[in-house]
Every structure is written in C-alpha cells, then in structure tokens.
Amino acid sequence: MRLFLGVSSHHVWTWLLVLLMGSNNAMSTPEEHQTYIIHMDNSHKPASFSTHESWHRSTLASLSPYHSLSDKEMLLYSYNHVMHGFSARLTPSQLSELEKLPAHRATYRESFGKLFTTHTTKFLGLKRNSGIWPTASFGKDVIIGIIDTGVWPESASFSDRGMSPVPERWKGECENGTAFSPSLCNKKLIGARSFSKGLQAAGIKISEDLDYDSARDFYGHGTHTASTAAGNYVLGAGHFGYATGTARGIAPGAHVAMYKVLWATDSETSAATDVLAGMDQAITDGVDIMSLSLGFDQTPYFDDIIAIASLSAIEKGIFVVCAAGNDGPGWNSTYNGAPWIMTVGAGTVDRNFVATMTLGNGLTIEGTSYFPQGIYITNALLYYGKGNTSKEICDFSALDPREVAGKVVLCDNSTSIDVHTQMYEVERAGAKAGIFLIDKPTLDPEDYSIPSLVLQTGSSDSVREYAMTVKNATVKEMRFLLTKLGTKPAPQVAYFSSRGPDPVSPGVLKPDILAPGEDVLAAVAPNRPYMETGIYDLVTDYALYSGTSMAAPHAAGVAALLRAVHRDWSPGAIRSAIMTTAITIDSTYMTFIDQWTGLPATPLDFGAGHINPNKAMDPGLIYDIDLQDYIQFLCGLGYNDRQMSAVLRRREWDCKEGPTNLNYPSFVAIFTKATNSPTVKNFTRVVTNVGGDTAVYQAVLEVPTGMRIRIEPNTLTFTGKDQKQWFDLSVEIDTEAPDVIYGYLRWVDQHNHIVSSPVVAIKT
C-alpha cells in the first residue's frame, strides 16, 4: 500500500510507508503461521451465535490443532461492514481446512510494505459570507473519518472553539494509549483509534523511537490530511515564514475522527489487515465521509481490499475519497480507481515561494526557494567551476572547500546529476549559498538545507553567461522569504500526480477530479525536526506538503460541505455534482498545462477538471448511481461467481440484461487500432433534475477535429424536481485521429446551470 504524500516515484520521501501487495508470498511450512484475511458467507452463521465474532472464534477453534495458538491468539480482527469475515494467524493446513468450509468465500494474504497542504481555500473560491461555506454552516455536524498515520491532538487545528456538539448518532471513541489520553479529544476531534494487530502478528514491533503505540501521529501525515479536510481556524500559521496567514480546513465546521492504520517501525511496514480494520470501525462509528490518502497496488476489484471495503461504505451512504497516487507523469498509473470511489489527482495553486538574486551586473532574477531563514546574502563571489568552463561541477566530492568556502556556487546540468546530491555537495564544501539550474521540479521544502535558489534551465542562460564571461563574478544580493500570489497559469497538473487510463478499468475515467496538492500548508506533528540547516534542527507545527495525499482531503472537505447542504444526496450524487461543475480552463483561459511537459494536459491527467466547491452546491442535474448500477458494471467485467461474491459480499445478485456502462458523469470510448474494428461507441445515461421545478436543458457539444459526438435527444425538459430523463450519446473517431482525443458534452439551461462531462476517446 502507498501513502500518497510527497512527490512522484522519481523522488520518494525515505521516511514514508508504502504497502506492496504480495511482498511476502513465500509458502509457509506447516509449523509456521501467516496472517490471512478470510471472507465468510454471513448466511451460514448459525443462529446460536449472537455475534459474528463468536462465530469466527468458534470456527477457528474447530480447526485441527496443528498449532500452539488458542483461538483468541489466532483471531486478529472480526470484520462486520467492509466484509463479513475476519483476519487470523493460520498454518497452511488450517487455511486449507478452512477454505473447504461451505461458509468460506475468499482468502486474501496479508500484505506488507512501506508508506507511499492557508491559501487553498481562497484559491477554491471559499468565502465566509457567500457561497457554499455559509450555506453549509462550514460543514456543521458532518463527520469525516481519516484513515492515516494518526493525529497530533494538541494542534490548534483541532481546537473545538466554536464547534457544534458531537452528533448524537456518533458511536466512536478516543482510545487510551502511549502519549494519548481520551481527554485529548473534544468537539472537533471526536474519535481517535489505532490498529496494529496485523503488524504485531507478523512479529513486527512498534519501536518507541519511531512511533507511538496509540492514535498519536509520529510522521505528521495524518495530522496534515485531517487539518486540510476540517481543521479549525488558526491565525498566523506558516512554513518558516512562507505562506503565512490563517490556516483552516475546507470544512472547518466538520468533526474529525482519526483511524491510525499506518505505522513507523524498524522495518517500516504496515499491515493490510489493520487498514481493513480501520475502515470497518469507521463504518461502525458512523462517519459521513471517509478519506484515504493511501492505496494498494492495482489489482482486480475482487482482490482490492480498499475497493471491497469502500463499496460496503458506499452502500451505507458514506462518501469515499482516495488519492490517485504519485506515480506520474506516466500513463496507467492511477490507484484506487474503483468507480464507487472518488479518485483525486493533484493540481498546483497560484502561489510560489521565491528568492530574488541580483548579480554583479545589476541583473535581478527570481527563482524558487523554501530556505527558512529570513537572511540576506550580499557581495559574495560567484563560483562556476575551474576556469568557468566546467558544467557538471557539483557531483559528489567534486568541490574543493578551499575554492568555494564563503562563495555562492552555481551548479549546472542537473538533468544528469541528482539535485539532492548537488545540494549536499555544496553544503559539504562550506559554500555560503547555492544556485541550482534544473530541468524538472524535483525538490521539496525540507530539501533546502542551505540558502539556495533554484532556476529552471530554460530561464537560466543569463546567469550562466554572466558566470562564464565575467572574471570575479559576484552576487550582490540574495533575498529569501518571499511568497508570491497570482502566479499563472494555475492550476496545472502536478508532475507527480498519477495519470489514466486506469490500469484496472480503462473505460472509467480516472482520476475523477483535480484538487490542490502541491505546497499545501497544514498542521503537522512537532515531535521531531522537520529539516536540518547547518548545525540547526528546525521544528514546526505547520508545514508545506505535496502529493495526492494533500489533494484527497480537499475533496473530502468539499464532500462534507455538500453533505451538510444536501443531507439526502447519495455518494453518487455528491460525486456527480463535484465532477460536472469542475473548472476546465486555467487562470489564462487555456487548457490545463502538464507541469512536467509544459504541454496541454488531457482528462486522463485531470479527470473532469479542477474542483469548484461553490458551483458544486447547485449542479442543476446529477448522474446518480445506486448499488445495482455497480452490480451491472461488475457483471460486464466477466467475473465468475466467486469473484463477484468477493466484491459484493453476498451470495446472490442480479445481472440484468442490457447495457453495463455505468451512469457515470464522464465518458470513455476505447477503440482498437486493428482493421475492421468498430469505430463507434454508444452510451446511455440518465440525469436527475436537482435544480428548479421546471427547466429545459440544451445539449452543447465541444468536439475536436477527428471526432464526432451525437446526442439524442438534444433537449431535456423537466417539469418537476427529482424528475429523471434519459439520453443516448455516441462517439466516433477518424482512423487518423490521435491516440487520445476528447471533447465535452454540456447541458445548459435557462437558470445558468452548466452540467459538463468530458468525452474521451482512446485508441489502443
């Protein structure tokens, strides 16, 4: 499993966890125990057992005693909602015996591995006196469950100042544990639990030096995501002087419940059984929104524990949001792509953190910097290699301290030398500061261990020319701690954000949506140094993080606001409202740019567009989806009965005749390049009027050359609220059309509703 904090797979934070499916697949000897998740058929439970857990314990006790463990030692968790079943330590012989029972439905082997946020509310158009914030009472009475690394309860973001009482329907609690007392919870943080039985069953200890055996957050990731979704107002928050202002979550009036399922250990591992247990408990406790900034490796849905558990949550009306992953910019890299999950990609915001540099010739240049100390560097010599002819001067051990001490070192050609290595080398050699010319953005705020300025290679020619041609070149001044707003274009698709087509179901557009995910300021755990600068270890309680981990809680917060306004909306209705009202052009009125390539992006990168909370409150029409729609979708995948049963958690279902395409708010037509293959794809959709009592919608098509979209009928007339209307859409492409081509269907009415859906064609 992966926790989607940080950047792409090209630069992964070494202290994060990532669960990798199937990493412990060696066959056990009969004497050894391994942990398994056992999916049971609930209809086989004898009436004599009052609870599922008592039945599960009895089942384990009935197995042949090839072991020294009691049923209490064998059983880790009994699951009631995400599936009917349990996780237990079993020998292969016991597993074989159990799998022969009529009640057995499926087995999942335990998986291990490593872990894979002030301005964003304004960027999203949220205002205190108008729009969705006041209408939703800022998310009042909505409960957001965060499945993550825990929480730092003392953070000002979790103050219950101004909060409404805990909802009476809430069934959760705050558990006692290491450095965590139930008294730390309040009307904001209403629940905190931890789950580690699966980890400990594997013989992996929770190190006191690396984590807390409780719901307390060690890494800060869970604190960051929770405060992003629903943090209270905090004045004067900032990242070492950058991004200063009032921090608040997207739904500051909502309640938070933390479910700690991810741990730091000597082996830096976490167990899938624990993740499943956290999701199961969240459903039991009564959360309204579930947010997961993590994911398992891409597998079919019948093997995907998060997909199975999320479908159970959706059945109970819980909206599930997941991060899309940080494996961009490559294609087919999305995680958590089940169509019942809202899959969120990461976008940039219109804010940069910069330093300015004035050279000896008077030229002033601006570059990126997060260096935390508000200092000036003045009248320093500029060093650019011996004789000013060497380009790759900052490789490991390449700098002579006698030559560079007290100077500003210019490091060039970072496309061939890792920029982290260069920064370390400049620091090692005793330079006063560094200027790094890089081709792609690959540094995080904590990487700036010395006064540094980063320039994209495309805008650095003047610096290079000055350094090469002027003897005794100097830097007259370097100035840090500048936050620049209004940067254009924004948003862009963050370079690390995972892209479609989805590797499991390419016919469903993923990610669904884009939300702020780069340089997001939110609360963190101040229990350890955030970064080192020289001899100083720096600690902070608010920090800038990047990743789809940060994007997902933005969407979770928006979902909480929508739930507060529309209590009767289904999870499908909430997702539709978010997708069909999304922004599809950037601040320069152009198509979103891919941050990695600098070229226009496509819906395979940004889904339906960038999230737009105020518009989502009144979408006009919705594409609703119920459980039977998902069943029809699964029927169309060709799963056998056992696989269908694993996903649906039941013995019987109805695969009705007719189309199996989902009533999704986006369209994906997949064509093969083979000769004589079909060149037309047909879709059927139904929309529900949630706007005024009467409305007439006209279809407006945006179609590129090489693609044809037909709609029937092209006018939808509604005479009442909640009335439904059907329409058919067909997509046709020319043989010479590019491999990815897309347009838009927009339903427009007289009340200024614009219901937008991307229509994407992919040639494979």
mmCIF file of N, CA, C and O in Angstrom, residues 507 661 666-672 677-685 701-712 727-735 737-745 757-763:
data_model
loop_
_atom_site.group_PDB
_atom_site.id
_atom_site.type_symbol
_atom_site.label_atom_id
_atom_site.label_comp_id
_atom_site.label_asym_id
_atom_site.label_seq_id
_atom_site.Cartn_x
_atom_site.Cartn_y
_atom_site.Cartn_z
ATOM 1 N N GLY A 507 -12.087 1.931 -19.057
ATOM 2 C CA GLY A 507 -13.323 2.508 -19.555
ATOM 3 C C GLY A 507 -13.996 3.462 -18.592
ATOM 4 O O GLY A 507 -15.024 4.055 -18.928
ATOM 5 N N ASN A 661 -22.711 -0.203 -19.096
ATOM 6 C CA ASN A 661 -21.932 1.007 -18.822
ATOM 7 C C ASN A 661 -22.589 1.784 -17.691
ATOM 8 O O ASN A 661 -23.809 1.894 -17.597
ATOM 9 N N SER A 666 -18.815 11.027 -16.721
ATOM 10 C CA SER A 666 -17.819 11.184 -17.781
ATOM 11 C C SER A 666 -17.949 10.005 -18.727
ATOM 12 O O SER A 666 -18.557 8.983 -18.403
ATOM 13 N N PHE A 667 -17.365 10.142 -19.909
ATOM 14 C CA PHE A 667 -17.486 9.126 -20.943
ATOM 15 C C PHE A 667 -16.097 8.759 -21.450
ATOM 16 O O PHE A 667 -15.288 9.638 -21.763
ATOM 17 N N VAL A 668 -15.814 7.473 -21.560
ATOM 18 C CA VAL A 668 -14.568 6.998 -22.149
ATOM 19 C C VAL A 668 -14.902 5.962 -23.210
ATOM 20 O O VAL A 668 -15.534 4.937 -22.917
ATOM 21 N N ALA A 669 -14.514 6.219 -24.445
ATOM 22 C CA ALA A 669 -14.698 5.283 -25.551
ATOM 23 C C ALA A 669 -13.340 4.719 -25.941
ATOM 24 O O ALA A 669 -12.425 5.478 -26.272
ATOM 25 N N ILE A 670 -13.194 3.415 -25.874
ATOM 26 C CA ILE A 670 -11.928 2.765 -26.198
ATOM 27 C C ILE A 670 -12.052 2.078 -27.552
ATOM 28 O O ILE A 670 -12.947 1.256 -27.770
ATOM 29 N N PHE A 671 -11.151 2.414 -28.448
ATOM 30 C CA PHE A 671 -11.131 1.843 -29.790
ATOM 31 C C PHE A 671 -9.817 1.098 -29.993
ATOM 32 O O PHE A 671 -8.767 1.530 -29.500
ATOM 33 N N THR A 672 -9.870 0.006 -30.737
ATOM 34 C CA THR A 672 -8.649 -0.714 -31.082
ATOM 35 C C THR A 672 -8.173 -0.246 -32.458
ATOM 36 O O THR A 672 -8.968 0.142 -33.321
ATOM 37 N N SER A 677 -12.158 -2.946 -36.939
ATOM 38 C CA SER A 677 -12.683 -2.830 -35.585
ATOM 39 C C SER A 677 -13.735 -1.724 -35.547
ATOM 40 O O SER A 677 -13.719 -0.806 -36.371
ATOM 41 N N PRO A 678 -14.684 -1.810 -34.606
ATOM 42 C CA PRO A 678 -15.730 -0.777 -34.534
ATOM 43 C C PRO A 678 -15.130 0.607 -34.319
ATOM 44 O O PRO A 678 -14.152 0.780 -33.606
ATOM 45 N N THR A 679 -15.753 1.597 -34.967
ATOM 46 C CA THR A 679 -15.285 2.980 -34.827
ATOM 47 C C THR A 679 -16.328 3.860 -34.170
ATOM 48 O O THR A 679 -16.180 5.074 -34.124
ATOM 49 N N VAL A 680 -17.401 3.240 -33.660
ATOM 50 C CA VAL A 680 -18.459 3.976 -32.974
ATOM 51 C C VAL A 680 -18.729 3.305 -31.637
ATOM 52 O O VAL A 680 -18.809 2.081 -31.551
ATOM 53 N N LYS A 681 -18.844 4.096 -30.577
ATOM 54 C CA LYS A 681 -19.199 3.599 -29.254
ATOM 55 C C LYS A 681 -20.453 4.327 -28.784
ATOM 56 O O LYS A 681 -20.581 5.540 -28.957
ATOM 57 N N ASN A 682 -21.367 3.551 -28.162
ATOM 58 C CA ASN A 682 -22.644 4.104 -27.720
ATOM 59 C C ASN A 682 -22.761 4.064 -26.206
ATOM 60 O O ASN A 682 -22.300 3.111 -25.557
ATOM 61 N N PHE A 683 -23.378 5.088 -25.648
ATOM 62 C CA PHE A 683 -23.574 5.200 -24.204
ATOM 63 C C PHE A 683 -25.024 5.600 -23.921
ATOM 64 O O PHE A 683 -25.642 6.333 -24.712
ATOM 65 N N THR A 684 -25.525 5.135 -22.790
ATOM 66 C CA THR A 684 -26.837 5.551 -22.297
ATOM 67 C C THR A 684 -26.674 6.115 -20.901
ATOM 68 O O THR A 684 -25.972 5.530 -20.064
ATOM 69 N N ARG A 685 -27.281 7.269 -20.642
ATOM 70 C CA ARG A 685 -27.196 7.911 -19.336
ATOM 71 C C ARG A 685 -28.577 8.403 -18.916
ATOM 72 O O ARG A 685 -29.447 8.669 -19.766
ATOM 73 N N LEU A 701 -22.245 20.773 -27.535
ATOM 74 C CA LEU A 701 -21.117 19.872 -27.745
ATOM 75 C C LEU A 701 -19.874 20.652 -28.146
ATOM 76 O O LEU A 701 -19.931 21.552 -28.981
ATOM 77 N N GLU A 702 -18.763 20.283 -27.543
ATOM 78 C CA GLU A 702 -17.451 20.796 -27.939
ATOM 79 C C GLU A 702 -16.675 19.618 -28.506
ATOM 80 O O GLU A 702 -16.318 18.691 -27.781
ATOM 81 N N VAL A 703 -16.444 19.638 -29.818
ATOM 82 C CA VAL A 703 -15.913 18.456 -30.499
ATOM 83 C C VAL A 703 -14.687 18.838 -31.323
ATOM 84 O O VAL A 703 -14.757 19.742 -32.163
ATOM 85 N N PRO A 704 -13.551 18.174 -31.130
ATOM 86 C CA PRO A 704 -12.353 18.481 -31.918
ATOM 87 C C PRO A 704 -12.397 17.817 -33.290
ATOM 88 O O PRO A 704 -13.191 16.893 -33.530
ATOM 89 N N THR A 705 -11.540 18.268 -34.168
ATOM 90 C CA THR A 705 -11.415 17.644 -35.482
ATOM 91 C C THR A 705 -10.973 16.187 -35.323
ATOM 92 O O THR A 705 -10.085 15.878 -34.532
ATOM 93 N N GLY A 706 -11.605 15.303 -36.069
ATOM 94 C CA GLY A 706 -11.285 13.881 -35.998
ATOM 95 C C GLY A 706 -12.202 13.104 -35.080
ATOM 96 O O GLY A 706 -12.059 11.891 -34.936
ATOM 97 N N MET A 707 -13.139 13.784 -34.458
ATOM 98 C CA MET A 707 -14.063 13.148 -33.520
ATOM 99 C C MET A 707 -15.479 13.649 -33.797
ATOM 100 O O MET A 707 -15.684 14.806 -34.158
ATOM 101 N N ARG A 708 -16.466 12.774 -33.657
ATOM 102 C CA ARG A 708 -17.864 13.155 -33.812
ATOM 103 C C ARG A 708 -18.650 12.637 -32.615
ATOM 104 O O ARG A 708 -18.495 11.478 -32.210
ATOM 105 N N ILE A 709 -19.470 13.507 -32.032
ATOM 106 C CA ILE A 709 -20.323 13.144 -30.904
ATOM 107 C C ILE A 709 -21.763 13.449 -31.287
ATOM 108 O O ILE A 709 -22.074 14.546 -31.769
ATOM 109 N N ARG A 710 -22.610 12.455 -31.108
ATOM 110 C CA ARG A 710 -24.035 12.643 -31.373
ATOM 111 C C ARG A 710 -24.822 12.424 -30.094
ATOM 112 O O ARG A 710 -24.490 11.545 -29.302
ATOM 113 N N ILE A 711 -25.883 13.213 -29.905
ATOM 114 C CA ILE A 711 -26.686 13.164 -28.690
ATOM 115 C C ILE A 711 -28.163 13.085 -29.070
ATOM 116 O O ILE A 711 -28.611 13.764 -29.988
ATOM 117 N N GLU A 712 -28.880 12.194 -28.412
ATOM 118 C CA GLU A 712 -30.299 12.015 -28.694
ATOM 119 C C GLU A 712 -31.062 11.727 -27.404
ATOM 120 O O GLU A 712 -30.759 10.745 -26.724
ATOM 121 N N PHE A 727 -30.902 9.877 -22.018
ATOM 122 C CA PHE A 727 -30.376 10.279 -23.319
ATOM 123 C C PHE A 727 -29.317 9.281 -23.768
ATOM 124 O O PHE A 727 -28.745 8.548 -22.963
ATOM 125 N N ASP A 728 -29.093 9.255 -25.068
ATOM 126 C CA ASP A 728 -28.069 8.399 -25.669
ATOM 127 C C ASP A 728 -26.982 9.267 -26.278
ATOM 128 O O ASP A 728 -27.263 10.336 -26.848
ATOM 129 N N LEU A 729 -25.756 8.809 -26.168
ATOM 130 C CA LEU A 729 -24.607 9.517 -26.734
ATOM 131 C C LEU A 729 -23.754 8.521 -27.504
ATOM 132 O O LEU A 729 -23.535 7.389 -27.041
ATOM 133 N N SER A 730 -23.314 8.918 -28.686
ATOM 134 C CA SER A 730 -22.410 8.075 -29.470
ATOM 135 C C SER A 730 -21.145 8.846 -29.806
ATOM 136 O O SER A 730 -21.173 10.067 -29.988
ATOM 137 N N VAL A 731 -20.045 8.118 -29.855
ATOM 138 C CA VAL A 731 -18.731 8.695 -30.140
ATOM 139 C C VAL A 731 -18.140 7.973 -31.342
ATOM 140 O O VAL A 731 -18.117 6.727 -31.379
ATOM 141 N N GLU A 732 -17.647 8.740 -32.290
ATOM 142 C CA GLU A 732 -16.997 8.179 -33.472
ATOM 143 C C GLU A 732 -15.711 8.944 -33.725
ATOM 144 O O GLU A 732 -15.662 10.161 -33.545
ATOM 145 N N ILE A 733 -14.670 8.245 -34.124
ATOM 146 C CA ILE A 733 -13.398 8.906 -34.415
ATOM 147 C C ILE A 733 -12.893 8.485 -35.787
ATOM 148 O O ILE A 733 -13.225 7.414 -36.297
ATOM 149 N N ASP A 734 -12.102 9.343 -36.393
ATOM 150 C CA ASP A 734 -11.466 9.032 -37.671
ATOM 151 C C ASP A 734 -10.272 8.126 -37.444
ATOM 152 O O ASP A 734 -9.661 8.124 -36.366
ATOM 153 N N THR A 735 -9.925 7.378 -38.461
ATOM 154 C CA THR A 735 -8.786 6.465 -38.340
ATOM 155 C C THR A 735 -7.482 7.214 -38.112
ATOM 156 O O THR A 735 -6.567 6.692 -37.481
ATOM 157 N N ALA A 737 -7.173 9.958 -36.355
ATOM 158 C CA ALA A 737 -7.246 10.736 -35.113
ATOM 159 C C ALA A 737 -6.120 10.333 -34.178
ATOM 160 O O ALA A 737 -5.627 9.193 -34.214
ATOM 161 N N PRO A 738 -5.666 11.234 -33.306
ATOM 162 C CA PRO A 738 -4.605 10.881 -32.355
ATOM 163 C C PRO A 738 -5.079 9.811 -31.381
ATOM 164 O O PRO A 738 -6.271 9.516 -31.277
ATOM 165 N N ASP A 739 -4.110 9.244 -30.662
ATOM 166 C CA ASP A 739 -4.435 8.145 -29.750
ATOM 167 C C ASP A 739 -5.327 8.576 -28.605
ATOM 168 O O ASP A 739 -6.068 7.761 -28.054
ATOM 169 N N VAL A 740 -5.222 9.835 -28.196
ATOM 170 C CA VAL A 740 -6.117 10.382 -27.177
ATOM 171 C C VAL A 740 -6.735 11.657 -27.732
ATOM 172 O O VAL A 740 -6.028 12.586 -28.117
ATOM 173 N N ILE A 741 -8.055 11.675 -27.781
ATOM 174 C CA ILE A 741 -8.769 12.831 -28.288
ATOM 175 C C ILE A 741 -10.014 13.010 -27.418
ATOM 176 O O ILE A 741 -10.598 12.027 -26.960
ATOM 177 N N TYR A 742 -10.390 14.244 -27.147
ATOM 178 C CA TYR A 742 -11.518 14.444 -26.244
ATOM 179 C C TYR A 742 -12.291 15.720 -26.572
ATOM 180 O O TYR A 742 -11.774 16.655 -27.176
ATOM 181 N N GLY A 743 -13.567 15.687 -26.187
ATOM 182 C CA GLY A 743 -14.434 16.850 -26.275
ATOM 183 C C GLY A 743 -15.273 16.935 -25.021
ATOM 184 O O GLY A 743 -14.974 16.293 -24.005
ATOM 185 N N TYR A 744 -16.358 17.713 -25.070
ATOM 186 C CA TYR A 744 -17.217 17.885 -23.901
ATOM 187 C C TYR A 744 -18.687 17.870 -24.304
ATOM 188 O O TYR A 744 -19.061 18.374 -25.379
ATOM 189 N N LEU A 745 -19.498 17.268 -23.456
ATOM 190 C CA LEU A 745 -20.948 17.419 -23.510
ATOM 191 C C LEU A 745 -21.350 18.323 -22.361
ATOM 192 O O LEU A 745 -21.027 18.030 -21.198
ATOM 193 N N SER A 757 -19.487 17.286 -18.945
ATOM 194 C CA SER A 757 -18.874 15.965 -18.879
ATOM 195 C C SER A 757 -17.834 15.815 -19.981
ATOM 196 O O SER A 757 -18.126 16.091 -21.156
ATOM 197 N N PRO A 758 -16.616 15.373 -19.652
ATOM 198 C CA PRO A 758 -15.633 15.092 -20.699
ATOM 199 C C PRO A 758 -16.011 13.829 -21.465
ATOM 200 O O PRO A 758 -16.536 12.871 -20.889
ATOM 201 N N VAL A 759 -15.763 13.846 -22.759
ATOM 202 C CA VAL A 759 -15.979 12.686 -23.619
ATOM 203 C C VAL A 759 -14.630 12.342 -24.238
ATOM 204 O O VAL A 759 -14.111 13.088 -25.080
ATOM 205 N N VAL A 760 -14.036 11.248 -23.805
ATOM 206 C CA VAL A 760 -12.663 10.898 -24.166
ATOM 207 C C VAL A 760 -12.656 9.659 -25.041
ATOM 208 O O VAL A 760 -13.330 8.664 -24.734
ATOM 209 N N ALA A 761 -11.901 9.697 -26.118
ATOM 210 C CA ALA A 761 -11.685 8.528 -26.965
ATOM 211 C C ALA A 761 -10.213 8.141 -26.897
ATOM 212 O O ALA A 761 -9.332 8.991 -27.019
ATOM 213 N N ILE A 762 -9.968 6.852 -26.714
ATOM 214 C CA ILE A 762 -8.604 6.327 -26.589
ATOM 215 C C ILE A 762 -8.417 5.217 -27.612
ATOM 216 O O ILE A 762 -9.239 4.294 -27.705
ATOM 217 N N LYS A 763 -7.351 5.302 -28.380
ATOM 218 C CA LYS A 763 -7.013 4.245 -29.334
ATOM 219 C C LYS A 763 -5.915 3.375 -28.734
ATOM 220 O O LYS A 763 -4.872 3.874 -28.309
#
